[in-house]
XYZ file of C-alpha atoms in Angstrom:
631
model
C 0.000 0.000 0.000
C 1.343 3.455 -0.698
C 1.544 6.305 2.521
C 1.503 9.811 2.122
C 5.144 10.638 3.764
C 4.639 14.752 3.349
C 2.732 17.296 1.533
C 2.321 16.442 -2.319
C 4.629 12.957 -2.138
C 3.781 9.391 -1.714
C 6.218 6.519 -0.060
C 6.138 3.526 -2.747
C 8.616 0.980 -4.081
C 10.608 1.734 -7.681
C 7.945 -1.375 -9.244
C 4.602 0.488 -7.777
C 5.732 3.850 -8.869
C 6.539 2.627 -12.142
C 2.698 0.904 -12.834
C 1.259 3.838 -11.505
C 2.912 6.142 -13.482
C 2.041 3.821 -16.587
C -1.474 3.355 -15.966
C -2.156 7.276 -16.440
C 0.047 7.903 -19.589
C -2.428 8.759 -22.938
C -1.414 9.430 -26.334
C -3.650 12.201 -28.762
C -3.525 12.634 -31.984
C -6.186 14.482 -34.236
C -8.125 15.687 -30.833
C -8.838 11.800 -29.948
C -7.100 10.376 -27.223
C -5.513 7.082 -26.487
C -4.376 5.106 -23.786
C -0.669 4.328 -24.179
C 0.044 1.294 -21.627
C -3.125 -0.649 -22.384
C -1.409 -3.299 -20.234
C 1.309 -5.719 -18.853
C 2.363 -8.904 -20.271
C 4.946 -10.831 -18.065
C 6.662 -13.721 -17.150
C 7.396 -14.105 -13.382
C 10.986 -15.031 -11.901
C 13.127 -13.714 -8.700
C 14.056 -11.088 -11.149
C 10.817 -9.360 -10.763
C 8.604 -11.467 -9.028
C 9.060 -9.577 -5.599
C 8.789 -5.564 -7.493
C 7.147 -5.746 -10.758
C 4.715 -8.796 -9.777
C 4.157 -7.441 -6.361
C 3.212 -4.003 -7.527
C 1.068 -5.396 -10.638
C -0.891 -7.231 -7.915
C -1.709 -4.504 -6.117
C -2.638 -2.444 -8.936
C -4.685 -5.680 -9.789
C -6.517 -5.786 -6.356
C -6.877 -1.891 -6.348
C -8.833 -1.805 -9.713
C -7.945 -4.459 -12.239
C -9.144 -2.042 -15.573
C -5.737 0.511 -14.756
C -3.566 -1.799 -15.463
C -4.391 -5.405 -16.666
C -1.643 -8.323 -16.284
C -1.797 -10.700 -19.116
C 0.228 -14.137 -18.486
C 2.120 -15.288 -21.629
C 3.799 -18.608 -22.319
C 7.173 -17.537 -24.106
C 8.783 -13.727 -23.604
C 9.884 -13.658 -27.176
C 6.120 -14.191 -28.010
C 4.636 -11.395 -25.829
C 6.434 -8.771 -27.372
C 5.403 -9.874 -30.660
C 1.941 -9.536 -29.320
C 2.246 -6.403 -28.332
C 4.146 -5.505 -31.390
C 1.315 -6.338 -33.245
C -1.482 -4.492 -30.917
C 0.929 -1.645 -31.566
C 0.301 -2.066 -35.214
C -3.209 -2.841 -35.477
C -3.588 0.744 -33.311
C -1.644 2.915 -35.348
C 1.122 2.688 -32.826
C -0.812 5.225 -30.292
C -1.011 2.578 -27.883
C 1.280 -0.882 -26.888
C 1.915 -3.374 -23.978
C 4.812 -3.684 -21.594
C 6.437 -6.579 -21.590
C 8.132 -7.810 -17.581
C 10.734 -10.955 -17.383
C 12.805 -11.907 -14.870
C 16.378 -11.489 -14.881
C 18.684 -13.846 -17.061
C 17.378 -16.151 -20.074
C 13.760 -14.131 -19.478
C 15.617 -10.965 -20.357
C 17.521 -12.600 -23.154
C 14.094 -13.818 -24.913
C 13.504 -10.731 -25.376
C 15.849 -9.610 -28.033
C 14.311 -11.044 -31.148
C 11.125 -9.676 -30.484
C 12.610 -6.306 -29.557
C 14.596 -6.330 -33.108
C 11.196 -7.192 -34.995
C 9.226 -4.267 -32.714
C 12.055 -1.736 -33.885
C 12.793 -3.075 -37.408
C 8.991 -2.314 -38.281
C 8.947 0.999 -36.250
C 6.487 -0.685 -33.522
C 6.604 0.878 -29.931
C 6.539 -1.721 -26.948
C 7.837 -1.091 -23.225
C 10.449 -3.788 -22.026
C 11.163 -4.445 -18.333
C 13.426 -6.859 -17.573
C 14.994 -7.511 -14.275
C 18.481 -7.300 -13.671
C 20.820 -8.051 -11.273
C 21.423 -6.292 -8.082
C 22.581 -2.718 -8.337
C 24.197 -2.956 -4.780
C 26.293 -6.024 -5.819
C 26.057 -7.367 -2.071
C 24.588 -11.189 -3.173
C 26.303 -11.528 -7.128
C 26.459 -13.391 -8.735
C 22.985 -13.987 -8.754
C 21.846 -16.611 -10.005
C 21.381 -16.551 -13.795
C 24.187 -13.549 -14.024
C 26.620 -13.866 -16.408
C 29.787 -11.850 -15.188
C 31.937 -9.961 -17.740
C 35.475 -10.024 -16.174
C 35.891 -6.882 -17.961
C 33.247 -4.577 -16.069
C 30.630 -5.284 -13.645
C 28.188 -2.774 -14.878
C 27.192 -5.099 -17.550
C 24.343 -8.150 -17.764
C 23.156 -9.840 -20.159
C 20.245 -7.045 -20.542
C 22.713 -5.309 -22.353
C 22.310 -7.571 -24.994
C 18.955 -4.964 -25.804
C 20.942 -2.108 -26.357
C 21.585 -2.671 -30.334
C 18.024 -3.287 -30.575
C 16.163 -0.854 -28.899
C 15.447 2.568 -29.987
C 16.357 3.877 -26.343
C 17.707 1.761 -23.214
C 17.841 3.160 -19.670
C 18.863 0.956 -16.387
C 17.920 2.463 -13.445
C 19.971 1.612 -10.937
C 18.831 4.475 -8.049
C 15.317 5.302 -7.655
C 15.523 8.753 -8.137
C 16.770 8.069 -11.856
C 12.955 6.524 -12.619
C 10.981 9.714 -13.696
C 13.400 10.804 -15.487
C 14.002 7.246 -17.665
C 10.501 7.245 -17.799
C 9.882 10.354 -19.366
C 12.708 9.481 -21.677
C 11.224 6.258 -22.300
C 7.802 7.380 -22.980
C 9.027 10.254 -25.456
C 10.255 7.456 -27.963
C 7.742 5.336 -27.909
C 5.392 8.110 -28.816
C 7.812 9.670 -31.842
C 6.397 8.088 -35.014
C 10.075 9.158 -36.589
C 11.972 7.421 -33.768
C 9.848 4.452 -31.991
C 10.583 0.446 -31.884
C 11.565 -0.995 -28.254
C 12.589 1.008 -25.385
C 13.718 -0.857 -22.710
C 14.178 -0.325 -18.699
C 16.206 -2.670 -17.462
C 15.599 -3.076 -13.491
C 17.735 -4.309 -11.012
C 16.088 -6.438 -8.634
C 17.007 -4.885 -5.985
C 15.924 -1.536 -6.735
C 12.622 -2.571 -8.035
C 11.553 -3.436 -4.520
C 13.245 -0.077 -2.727
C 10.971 2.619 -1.646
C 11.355 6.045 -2.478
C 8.902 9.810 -1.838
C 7.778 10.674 -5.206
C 6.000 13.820 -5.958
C 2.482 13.298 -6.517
C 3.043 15.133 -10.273
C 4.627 11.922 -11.553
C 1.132 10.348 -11.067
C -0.918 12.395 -12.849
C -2.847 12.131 -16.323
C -0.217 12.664 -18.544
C -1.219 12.811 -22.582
C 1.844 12.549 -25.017
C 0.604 14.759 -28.073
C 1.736 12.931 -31.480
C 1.977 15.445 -34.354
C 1.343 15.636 -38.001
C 4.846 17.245 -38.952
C 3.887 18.735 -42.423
C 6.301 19.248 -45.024
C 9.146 22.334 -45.562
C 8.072 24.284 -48.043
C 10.729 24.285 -50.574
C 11.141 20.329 -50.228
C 7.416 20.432 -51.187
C 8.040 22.641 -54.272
C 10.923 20.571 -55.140
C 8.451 17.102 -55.285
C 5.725 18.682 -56.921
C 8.099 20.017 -59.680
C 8.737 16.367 -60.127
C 6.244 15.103 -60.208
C 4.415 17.831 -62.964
C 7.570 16.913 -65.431
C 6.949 13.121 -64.395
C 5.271 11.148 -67.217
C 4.930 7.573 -65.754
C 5.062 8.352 -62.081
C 4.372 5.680 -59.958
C 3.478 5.323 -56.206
C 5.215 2.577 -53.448
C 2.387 3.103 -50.582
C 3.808 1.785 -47.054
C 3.097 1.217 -43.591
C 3.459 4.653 -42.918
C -0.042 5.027 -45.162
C -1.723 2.699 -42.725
C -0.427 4.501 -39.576
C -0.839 8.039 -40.431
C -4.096 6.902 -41.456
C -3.859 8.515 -44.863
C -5.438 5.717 -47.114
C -8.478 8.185 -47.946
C -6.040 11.011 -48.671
C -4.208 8.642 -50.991
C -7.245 7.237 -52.467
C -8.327 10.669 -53.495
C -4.731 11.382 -54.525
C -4.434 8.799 -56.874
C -7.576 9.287 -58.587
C -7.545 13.081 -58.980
C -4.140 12.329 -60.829
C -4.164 9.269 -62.461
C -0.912 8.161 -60.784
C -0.972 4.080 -60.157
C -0.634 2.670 -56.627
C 1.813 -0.288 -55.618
C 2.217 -1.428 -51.933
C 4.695 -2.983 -49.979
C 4.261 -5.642 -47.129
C 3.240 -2.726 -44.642
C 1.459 -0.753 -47.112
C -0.624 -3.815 -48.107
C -4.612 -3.079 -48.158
C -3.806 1.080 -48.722
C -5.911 0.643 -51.763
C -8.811 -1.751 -52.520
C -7.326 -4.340 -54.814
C -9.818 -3.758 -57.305
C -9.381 0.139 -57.746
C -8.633 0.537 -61.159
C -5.327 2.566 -60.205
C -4.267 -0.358 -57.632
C -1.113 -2.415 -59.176
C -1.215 -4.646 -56.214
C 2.172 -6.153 -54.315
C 5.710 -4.463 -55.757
C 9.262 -6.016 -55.817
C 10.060 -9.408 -54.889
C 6.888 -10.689 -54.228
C 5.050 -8.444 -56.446
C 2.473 -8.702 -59.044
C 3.226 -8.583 -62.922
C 1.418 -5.494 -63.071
C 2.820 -3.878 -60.232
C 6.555 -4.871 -61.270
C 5.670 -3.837 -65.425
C 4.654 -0.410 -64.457
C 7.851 -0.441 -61.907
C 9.984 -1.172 -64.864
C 8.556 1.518 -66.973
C 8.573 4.499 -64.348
C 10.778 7.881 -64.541
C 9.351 9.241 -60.997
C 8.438 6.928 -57.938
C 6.761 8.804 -54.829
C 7.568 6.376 -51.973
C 4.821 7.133 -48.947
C 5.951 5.861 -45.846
C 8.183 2.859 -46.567
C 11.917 2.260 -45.733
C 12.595 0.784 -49.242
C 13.108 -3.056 -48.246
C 15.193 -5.015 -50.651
C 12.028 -6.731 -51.128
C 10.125 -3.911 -52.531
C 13.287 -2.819 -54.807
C 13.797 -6.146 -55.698
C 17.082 -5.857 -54.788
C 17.138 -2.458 -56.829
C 16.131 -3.762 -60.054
C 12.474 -3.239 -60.775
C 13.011 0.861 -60.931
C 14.708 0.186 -64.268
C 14.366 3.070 -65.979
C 18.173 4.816 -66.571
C 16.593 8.005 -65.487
C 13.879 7.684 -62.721
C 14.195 9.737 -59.660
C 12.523 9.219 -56.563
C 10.246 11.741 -54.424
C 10.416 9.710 -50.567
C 7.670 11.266 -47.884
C 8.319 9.943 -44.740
C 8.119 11.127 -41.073
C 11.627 9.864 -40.038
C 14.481 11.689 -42.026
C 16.658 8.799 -42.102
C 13.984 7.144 -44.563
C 13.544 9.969 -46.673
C 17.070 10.590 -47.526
C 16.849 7.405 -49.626
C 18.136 5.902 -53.091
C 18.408 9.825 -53.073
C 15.454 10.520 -53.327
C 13.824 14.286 -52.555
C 13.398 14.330 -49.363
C 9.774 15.385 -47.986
C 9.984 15.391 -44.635
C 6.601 15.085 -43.530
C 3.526 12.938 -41.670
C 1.970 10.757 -44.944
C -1.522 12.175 -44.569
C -0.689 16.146 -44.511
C 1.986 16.072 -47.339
C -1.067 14.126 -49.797
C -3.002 16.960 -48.586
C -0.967 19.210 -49.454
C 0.374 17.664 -52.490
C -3.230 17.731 -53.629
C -4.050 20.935 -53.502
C -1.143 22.271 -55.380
C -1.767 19.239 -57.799
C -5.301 20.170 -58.527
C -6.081 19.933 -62.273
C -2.624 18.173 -63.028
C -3.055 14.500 -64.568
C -1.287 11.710 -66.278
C -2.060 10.723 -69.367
C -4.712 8.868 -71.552
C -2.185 6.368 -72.884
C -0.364 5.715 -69.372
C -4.112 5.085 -68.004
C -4.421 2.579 -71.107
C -1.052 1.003 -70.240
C -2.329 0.516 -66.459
C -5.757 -0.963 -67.191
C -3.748 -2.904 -69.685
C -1.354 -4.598 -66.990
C -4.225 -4.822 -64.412
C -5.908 -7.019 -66.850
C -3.176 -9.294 -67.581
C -2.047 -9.944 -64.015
C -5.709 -10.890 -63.063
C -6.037 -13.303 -65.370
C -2.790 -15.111 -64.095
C -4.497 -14.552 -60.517
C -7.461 -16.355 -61.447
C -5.661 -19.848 -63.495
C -3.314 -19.868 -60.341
C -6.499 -19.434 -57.752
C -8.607 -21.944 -59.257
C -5.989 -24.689 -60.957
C -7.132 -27.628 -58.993
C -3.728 -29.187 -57.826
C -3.480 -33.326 -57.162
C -3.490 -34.705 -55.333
C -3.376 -32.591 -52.260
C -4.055 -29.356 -52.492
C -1.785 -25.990 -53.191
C -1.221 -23.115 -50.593
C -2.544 -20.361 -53.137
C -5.527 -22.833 -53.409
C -5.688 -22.628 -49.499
C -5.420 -18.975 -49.442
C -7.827 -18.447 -52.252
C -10.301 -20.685 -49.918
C -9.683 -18.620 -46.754
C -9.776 -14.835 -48.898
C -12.962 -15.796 -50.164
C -14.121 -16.728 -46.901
C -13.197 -13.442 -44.980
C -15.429 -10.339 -44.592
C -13.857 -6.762 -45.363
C -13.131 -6.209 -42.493
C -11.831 -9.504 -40.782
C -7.712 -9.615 -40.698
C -5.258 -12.214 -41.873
C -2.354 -12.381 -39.908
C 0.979 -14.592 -41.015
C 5.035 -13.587 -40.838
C 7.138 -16.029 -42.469
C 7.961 -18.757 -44.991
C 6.410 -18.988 -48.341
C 3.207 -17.609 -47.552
C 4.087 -14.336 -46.928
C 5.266 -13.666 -50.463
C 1.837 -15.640 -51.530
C -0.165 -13.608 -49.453
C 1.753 -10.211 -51.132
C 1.011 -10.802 -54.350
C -2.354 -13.008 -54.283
C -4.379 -11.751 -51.520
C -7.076 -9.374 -52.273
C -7.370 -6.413 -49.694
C -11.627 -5.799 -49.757
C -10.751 -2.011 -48.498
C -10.313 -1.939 -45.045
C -6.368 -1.036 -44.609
C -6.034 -3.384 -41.518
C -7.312 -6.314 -42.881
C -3.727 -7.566 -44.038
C -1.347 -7.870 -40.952
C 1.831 -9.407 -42.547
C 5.100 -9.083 -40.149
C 7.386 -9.320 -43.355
C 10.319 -6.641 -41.994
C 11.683 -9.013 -39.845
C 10.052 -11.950 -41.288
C 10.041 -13.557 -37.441
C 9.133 -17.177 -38.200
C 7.086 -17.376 -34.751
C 5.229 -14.324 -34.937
C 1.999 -15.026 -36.269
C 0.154 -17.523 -33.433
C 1.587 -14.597 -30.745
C 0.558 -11.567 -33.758
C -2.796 -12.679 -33.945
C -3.485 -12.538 -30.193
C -2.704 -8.937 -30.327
C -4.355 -8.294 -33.216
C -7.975 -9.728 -31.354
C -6.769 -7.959 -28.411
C -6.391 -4.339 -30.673
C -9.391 -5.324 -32.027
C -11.976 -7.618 -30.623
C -14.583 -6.993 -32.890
C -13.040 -8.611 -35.907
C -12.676 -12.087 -36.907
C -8.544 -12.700 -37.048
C -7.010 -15.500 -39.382
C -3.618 -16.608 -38.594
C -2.138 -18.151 -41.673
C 1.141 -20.647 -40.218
C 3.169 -22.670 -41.570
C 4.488 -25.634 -39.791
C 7.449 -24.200 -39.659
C 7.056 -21.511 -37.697
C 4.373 -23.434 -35.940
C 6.954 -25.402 -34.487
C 9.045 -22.752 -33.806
C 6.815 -20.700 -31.365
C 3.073 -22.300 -30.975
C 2.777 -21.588 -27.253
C 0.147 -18.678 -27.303
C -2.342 -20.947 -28.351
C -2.392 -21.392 -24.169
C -2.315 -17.699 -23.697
C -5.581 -17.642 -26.326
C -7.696 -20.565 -24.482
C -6.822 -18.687 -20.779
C -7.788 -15.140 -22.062
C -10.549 -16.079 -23.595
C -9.817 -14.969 -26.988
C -11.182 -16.591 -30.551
C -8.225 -16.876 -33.535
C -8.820 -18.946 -36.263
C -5.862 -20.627 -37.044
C -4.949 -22.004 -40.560
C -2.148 -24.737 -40.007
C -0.751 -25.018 -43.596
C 1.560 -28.558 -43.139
C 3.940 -29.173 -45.933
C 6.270 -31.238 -44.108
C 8.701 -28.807 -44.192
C 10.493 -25.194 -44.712
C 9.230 -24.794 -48.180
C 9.708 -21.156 -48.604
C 14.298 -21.744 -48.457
C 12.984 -25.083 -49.576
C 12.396 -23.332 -53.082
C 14.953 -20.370 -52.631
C 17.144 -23.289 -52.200
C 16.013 -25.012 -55.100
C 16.992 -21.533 -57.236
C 20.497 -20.662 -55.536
C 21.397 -24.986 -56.789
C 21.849 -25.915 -53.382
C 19.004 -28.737 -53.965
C 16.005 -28.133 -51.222
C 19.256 -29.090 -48.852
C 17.661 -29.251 -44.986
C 14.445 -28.149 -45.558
C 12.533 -30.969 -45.547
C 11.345 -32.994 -42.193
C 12.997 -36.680 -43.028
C 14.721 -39.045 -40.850
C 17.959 -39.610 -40.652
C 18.794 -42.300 -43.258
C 21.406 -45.346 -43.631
C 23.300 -42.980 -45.524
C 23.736 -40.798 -42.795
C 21.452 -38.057 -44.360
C 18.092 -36.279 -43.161
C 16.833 -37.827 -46.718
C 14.709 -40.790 -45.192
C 10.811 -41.366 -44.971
C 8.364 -38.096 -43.263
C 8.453 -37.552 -40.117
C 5.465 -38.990 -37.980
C 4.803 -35.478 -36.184
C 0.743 -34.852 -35.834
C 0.680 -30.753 -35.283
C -3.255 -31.097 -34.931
C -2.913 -33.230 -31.916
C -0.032 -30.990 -30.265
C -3.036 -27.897 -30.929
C -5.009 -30.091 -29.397
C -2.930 -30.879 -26.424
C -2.512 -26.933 -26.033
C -6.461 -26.316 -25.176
C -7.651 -25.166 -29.158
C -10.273 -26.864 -31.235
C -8.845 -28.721 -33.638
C -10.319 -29.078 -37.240
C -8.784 -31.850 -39.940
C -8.472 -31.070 -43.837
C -7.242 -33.160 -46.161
C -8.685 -32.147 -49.456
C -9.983 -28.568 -50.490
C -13.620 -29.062 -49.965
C -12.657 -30.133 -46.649
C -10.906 -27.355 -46.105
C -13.736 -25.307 -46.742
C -16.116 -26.711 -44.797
C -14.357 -26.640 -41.584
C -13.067 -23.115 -42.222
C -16.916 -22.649 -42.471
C -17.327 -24.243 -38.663
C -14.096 -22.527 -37.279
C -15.952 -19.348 -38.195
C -18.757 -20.137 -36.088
C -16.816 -21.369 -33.300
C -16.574 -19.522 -30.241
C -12.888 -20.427 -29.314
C -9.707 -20.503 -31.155
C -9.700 -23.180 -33.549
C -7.060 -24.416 -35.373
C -7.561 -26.134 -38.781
C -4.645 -27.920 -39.961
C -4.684 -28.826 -43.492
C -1.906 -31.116 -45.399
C -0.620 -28.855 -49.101
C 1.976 -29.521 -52.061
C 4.767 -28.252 -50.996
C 6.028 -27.981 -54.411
C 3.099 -26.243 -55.851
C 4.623 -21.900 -56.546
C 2.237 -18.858 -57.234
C 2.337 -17.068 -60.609
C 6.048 -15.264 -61.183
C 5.733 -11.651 -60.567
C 9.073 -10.703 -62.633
C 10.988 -9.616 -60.177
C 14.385 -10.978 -58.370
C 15.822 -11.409 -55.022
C 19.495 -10.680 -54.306
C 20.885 -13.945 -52.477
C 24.215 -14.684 -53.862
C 25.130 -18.148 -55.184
C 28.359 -19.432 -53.939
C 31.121 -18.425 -56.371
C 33.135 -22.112 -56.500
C 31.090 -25.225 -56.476
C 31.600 -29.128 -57.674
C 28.005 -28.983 -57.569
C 26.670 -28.532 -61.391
C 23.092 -27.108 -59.987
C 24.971 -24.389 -58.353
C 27.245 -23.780 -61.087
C 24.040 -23.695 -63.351
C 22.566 -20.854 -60.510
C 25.869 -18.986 -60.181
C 25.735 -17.874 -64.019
C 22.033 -17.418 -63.545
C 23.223 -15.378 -60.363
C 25.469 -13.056 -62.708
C 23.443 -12.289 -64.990
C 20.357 -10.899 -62.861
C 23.653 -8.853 -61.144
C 23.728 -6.715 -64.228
C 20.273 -5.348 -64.105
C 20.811 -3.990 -60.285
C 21.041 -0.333 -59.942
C 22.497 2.284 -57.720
C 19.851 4.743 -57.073
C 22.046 7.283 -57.104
């Protein structure tokens, strides 16, 4: 319990100051506001059992809406979670994510690197060891001969946008502050992390009572300089196939209408990255679908063609550049609007400076009247038409005898309603998802984590996805793979209370490096689940492993597929289930989605006695020569 020691301070621990001061923090933006620290996931251990659990629990007990604990099964795993409420909210609100000290804090890291590879604000507070050193080494601290101011929570450091240990109590308010001010700059967010010795988690302190109260974090709309606005709009008016990349920043500035309008008042086509997926309906008549890698034919033939590309909010992934080859014009130029500088400044591009939805607005008005022409509208329609008749001979080619993954995802897209979200990370599907997957107009109806590609992420995505946004119906599209990799939330799902729908796509295998292998001549080597033969290989018969059974085992409902019109149906009862429900389904691994026309940089290995990758190398080469400099 906290004590009022004198006028205007109150006695509590480091831990219970710190929850307190969370529960009142808000974000606003556009005159709404937001609550920033919707809640704590954690992970209990002597690390922060005793401070952070203690003080949770008494928040808990005091009034359990302030600030709700939420158990998880695998620290990695909550901060994906949160990372993906973060998402699904624009990033004005996130979790915190507590471990204890040691391999807790370590589990961490991945999911911290995903968070601030995607821009994605979450709160990490792992324990520490003792800042008095009177009991080290603790147990689970690893001592650096070197200094003995470092743990292994330093291991956050490269991968958090700010890091703070506070090793006094009178440090707090000011790491907090600190700590708070990133995760609320759209141009500087990702993971911040407060690392907190044990000990001084559970030391009290007199705070002033102002660290306590409401606190709202204003997140602005920078809008553009001027002359870096005249400088874009000049090049765009002397642009005659300009082409738009639409990103994440779209979705999170909430400028899909502005672009919308954009787009049609000037006739310039729309492609979209991962991120930027669903910015435009797929069937707008100026919507190109996926670019780069993973992109559609249309989207990648218009690339090819363009002299000006307007990037809105992306960071230019070598995905979406196809490793700088699809902008193949010799002369095209690039206008990049993007809140954080550092993105801007790219392929030298002319830098705008600027929130997404305030520099369309402003781009539109001093557009007004401007337009592309008849012939590059021909040339759009043209490309549209072409790439959706591939899309429908690959959606509806009835593979044998089990069934294809764009088959499956065909199934489960035209199941969905607009505004229900598919969630999936990693493996093949991803890039199947990219370019096949048609976006019915709601922007957050495609969730794929694809800048960190975290195979792992989509069972612990989904969850906080539903929690974002319990009012839609959320499909998690998995491969076994990453299934096996991180499948634990499924318990966090069943305890919670919270319905996913979880597509199990089981192709015995990793079949996404599966076929990258396959390309580089390295011959599907290790990507298939075998036994370990006679010959001392992983070549012998499948592996025996039922993944329905181990959802089962984990608390979900458990539907079987083993043919399409299986599929279907129990997609059909999942639907109307009122739990998470997985339904595993076995596909050809071997069965690809319609080629795009674009290329992935992966070099092939230089010297080989192996003809396939002597056949890939010179492949390898050749694709070299069309990569550009961006200069």
């Amino acid at each position: 319990m906290s004590t009022l020691t004198s006028p205007g301070t109150r006695r509590l621990t480091v831990a219970q100051a710190l929850v307190r001061f969370l529960a009142v923090q808000h974000t606003e933006r556009d005159g709404v506001e937001h609550r920033l620290i919707e809640g704590v996931f954690g992970i209990f251990g002597h690390g922060n059992v005793a401070g952070l659990g203690e003080a949770l629990l008494g928040l808990e007990l005091a009034d359990p809406t302030l600030l709700p604990y939420r158990q998880a099964r695998n620290e990695q795993a909550m901060v994906h979670t949160a990372a993906a409420f973060a998402r699904m909210r624009d990033r004005l609100s996130t979790y915190a994510c507590t471990t204890s000290v040691g391999p807790g804090a370590t589990n961490l890291v991945t999911g911290a690197a995903l968070a601030t590879v995607n821009r994605l604000p979450v709160l990490l507070l792992p324990g520490d060891v003792f800042a008095t050193r009177t009991a080290n080494p603790v147990l689970q601290e690893l001592e650096d001969p070197r200094s003995m101011d470092i743990s292994v929570n330093d291991t956050l450091r490269p991968v958090s946008r700010y890091f703070d240990r506070v090793n006094r109590p009178e440090q707090l308010p000011a790491a907090l502050l600190a700590a708070m001010r990133v995760l609320t700059d759209p141009a500087d967010t990702g993971a911040v992390t407060l690392a907190l010795p044990q000990d001084v988690q559970a030391e009290a302190w007199d705070w002033p009572e102002e660290l306590f109260a409401h606190r709202v974090w204003h997140v602005p709309r920078p809008r553009a300089d001027r002359e870096a606005l005249r400088r874009a709009l000049a090049a765009i008016t002397s642009a005659e196939r300009p082409l738009i990349v639409a990103g994440g920043g779209v979705t999170y500035s909430q400028a899909t209408d502005p672009l919308r309008q954009f787009a049609h008042a000037t006739g310039v086509p729309v492609a979209e990255t991962q991120a930027g997926k669903g910015a435009m309906p797929h069937d707008d008549p100026l919507s190109l679908g996926a670019v780069g890698a993973t992109g559609t034919s249309a989207a990648n033939l218009i690339a090819a063609r363009a002299d000006l590309v307007i990037g809105i909010g992306t960071r230019w992934s070598d995905f979406t550049t196809a490793s700088r080859t699809v902008f193949a014009d010799p002369g095209v130029r690039f206008v990049n609007i993007n809140v954080a500088a550092f993105d801007a400044a790219k392929h030298a591009g002319i830098s705008v400076v600027a929130d997404a939805r305030a520099a369309l607005e402003e781009l539109s008005a001093e557009l007004e009247g401007w337009t592309t022409s008849t012939a590059y509208r021909a040339e759009i329609a043209d490309a549209r038409a072409q790439w959706e008749q591939k899309l429908a001979a690959a959606c509806h080619f009835a593979n044998a005898p089990l069934p294809s993954q764009i088959e499956v995802i065909a199934a489960v897209n035209d199941a969905v309603d607009p505004a229900d979200v598919v969630v999936c990370a990693a493996g093949s599907m991803p890039g199947d998802l990219h370019k096949l997957w048609r976006c019915k107009g709601d922007p957050k109806s495609y969730h794929v984590e694809y800048g960190y590609s975290c195979m792992g992420y989509e069972i612990a995505g989904g969850l906080g996805v539903k929690l974002a946004a319990p009012e839609r119906e959320v499909y998690v599209m998995v491969g076994d793979g990453s299934y096996l990799m991180l499948a634990q939330e499924i318990v966090t799902a069943v305890a919670e209370g919270v319905k996913l729908i979880v597509v199990l796509v089981d192709n015995g295998g990793y079949a996404s490096i599966g076929r990258l292998s396959e390309s580089l001549g390295s011959q599907r080597f290790g990507t298939a689940y075998r036994y370990r033969a006679a010959s001392g290989r992983l070549d012998g018969g499948a592996l025996p492993v039922d993944l329905a059974a181990n959802a089962a085992s984990l608390g979900a409902a458990v539907e079987r597929a083993t043919d399409l019109e299986e599929f279907e149906a129990a997609l059909a009862r999942a639907k109307k289930a009122d739990r998470i429900t997985v339904v595993h389904v076995t596909t050809d691994p071997l069965a690809g989605a319609p080629d795009g026309g674009a290329w992935w940089d992966v070099p092939v290995a230089q010297v080989s006695e192996l003809e396939s990758t002597i056949a890939a190398r010179s492949g390898y080469e050749e694709a070299k020569k069309a990569q550009r400099p961006y200069l």
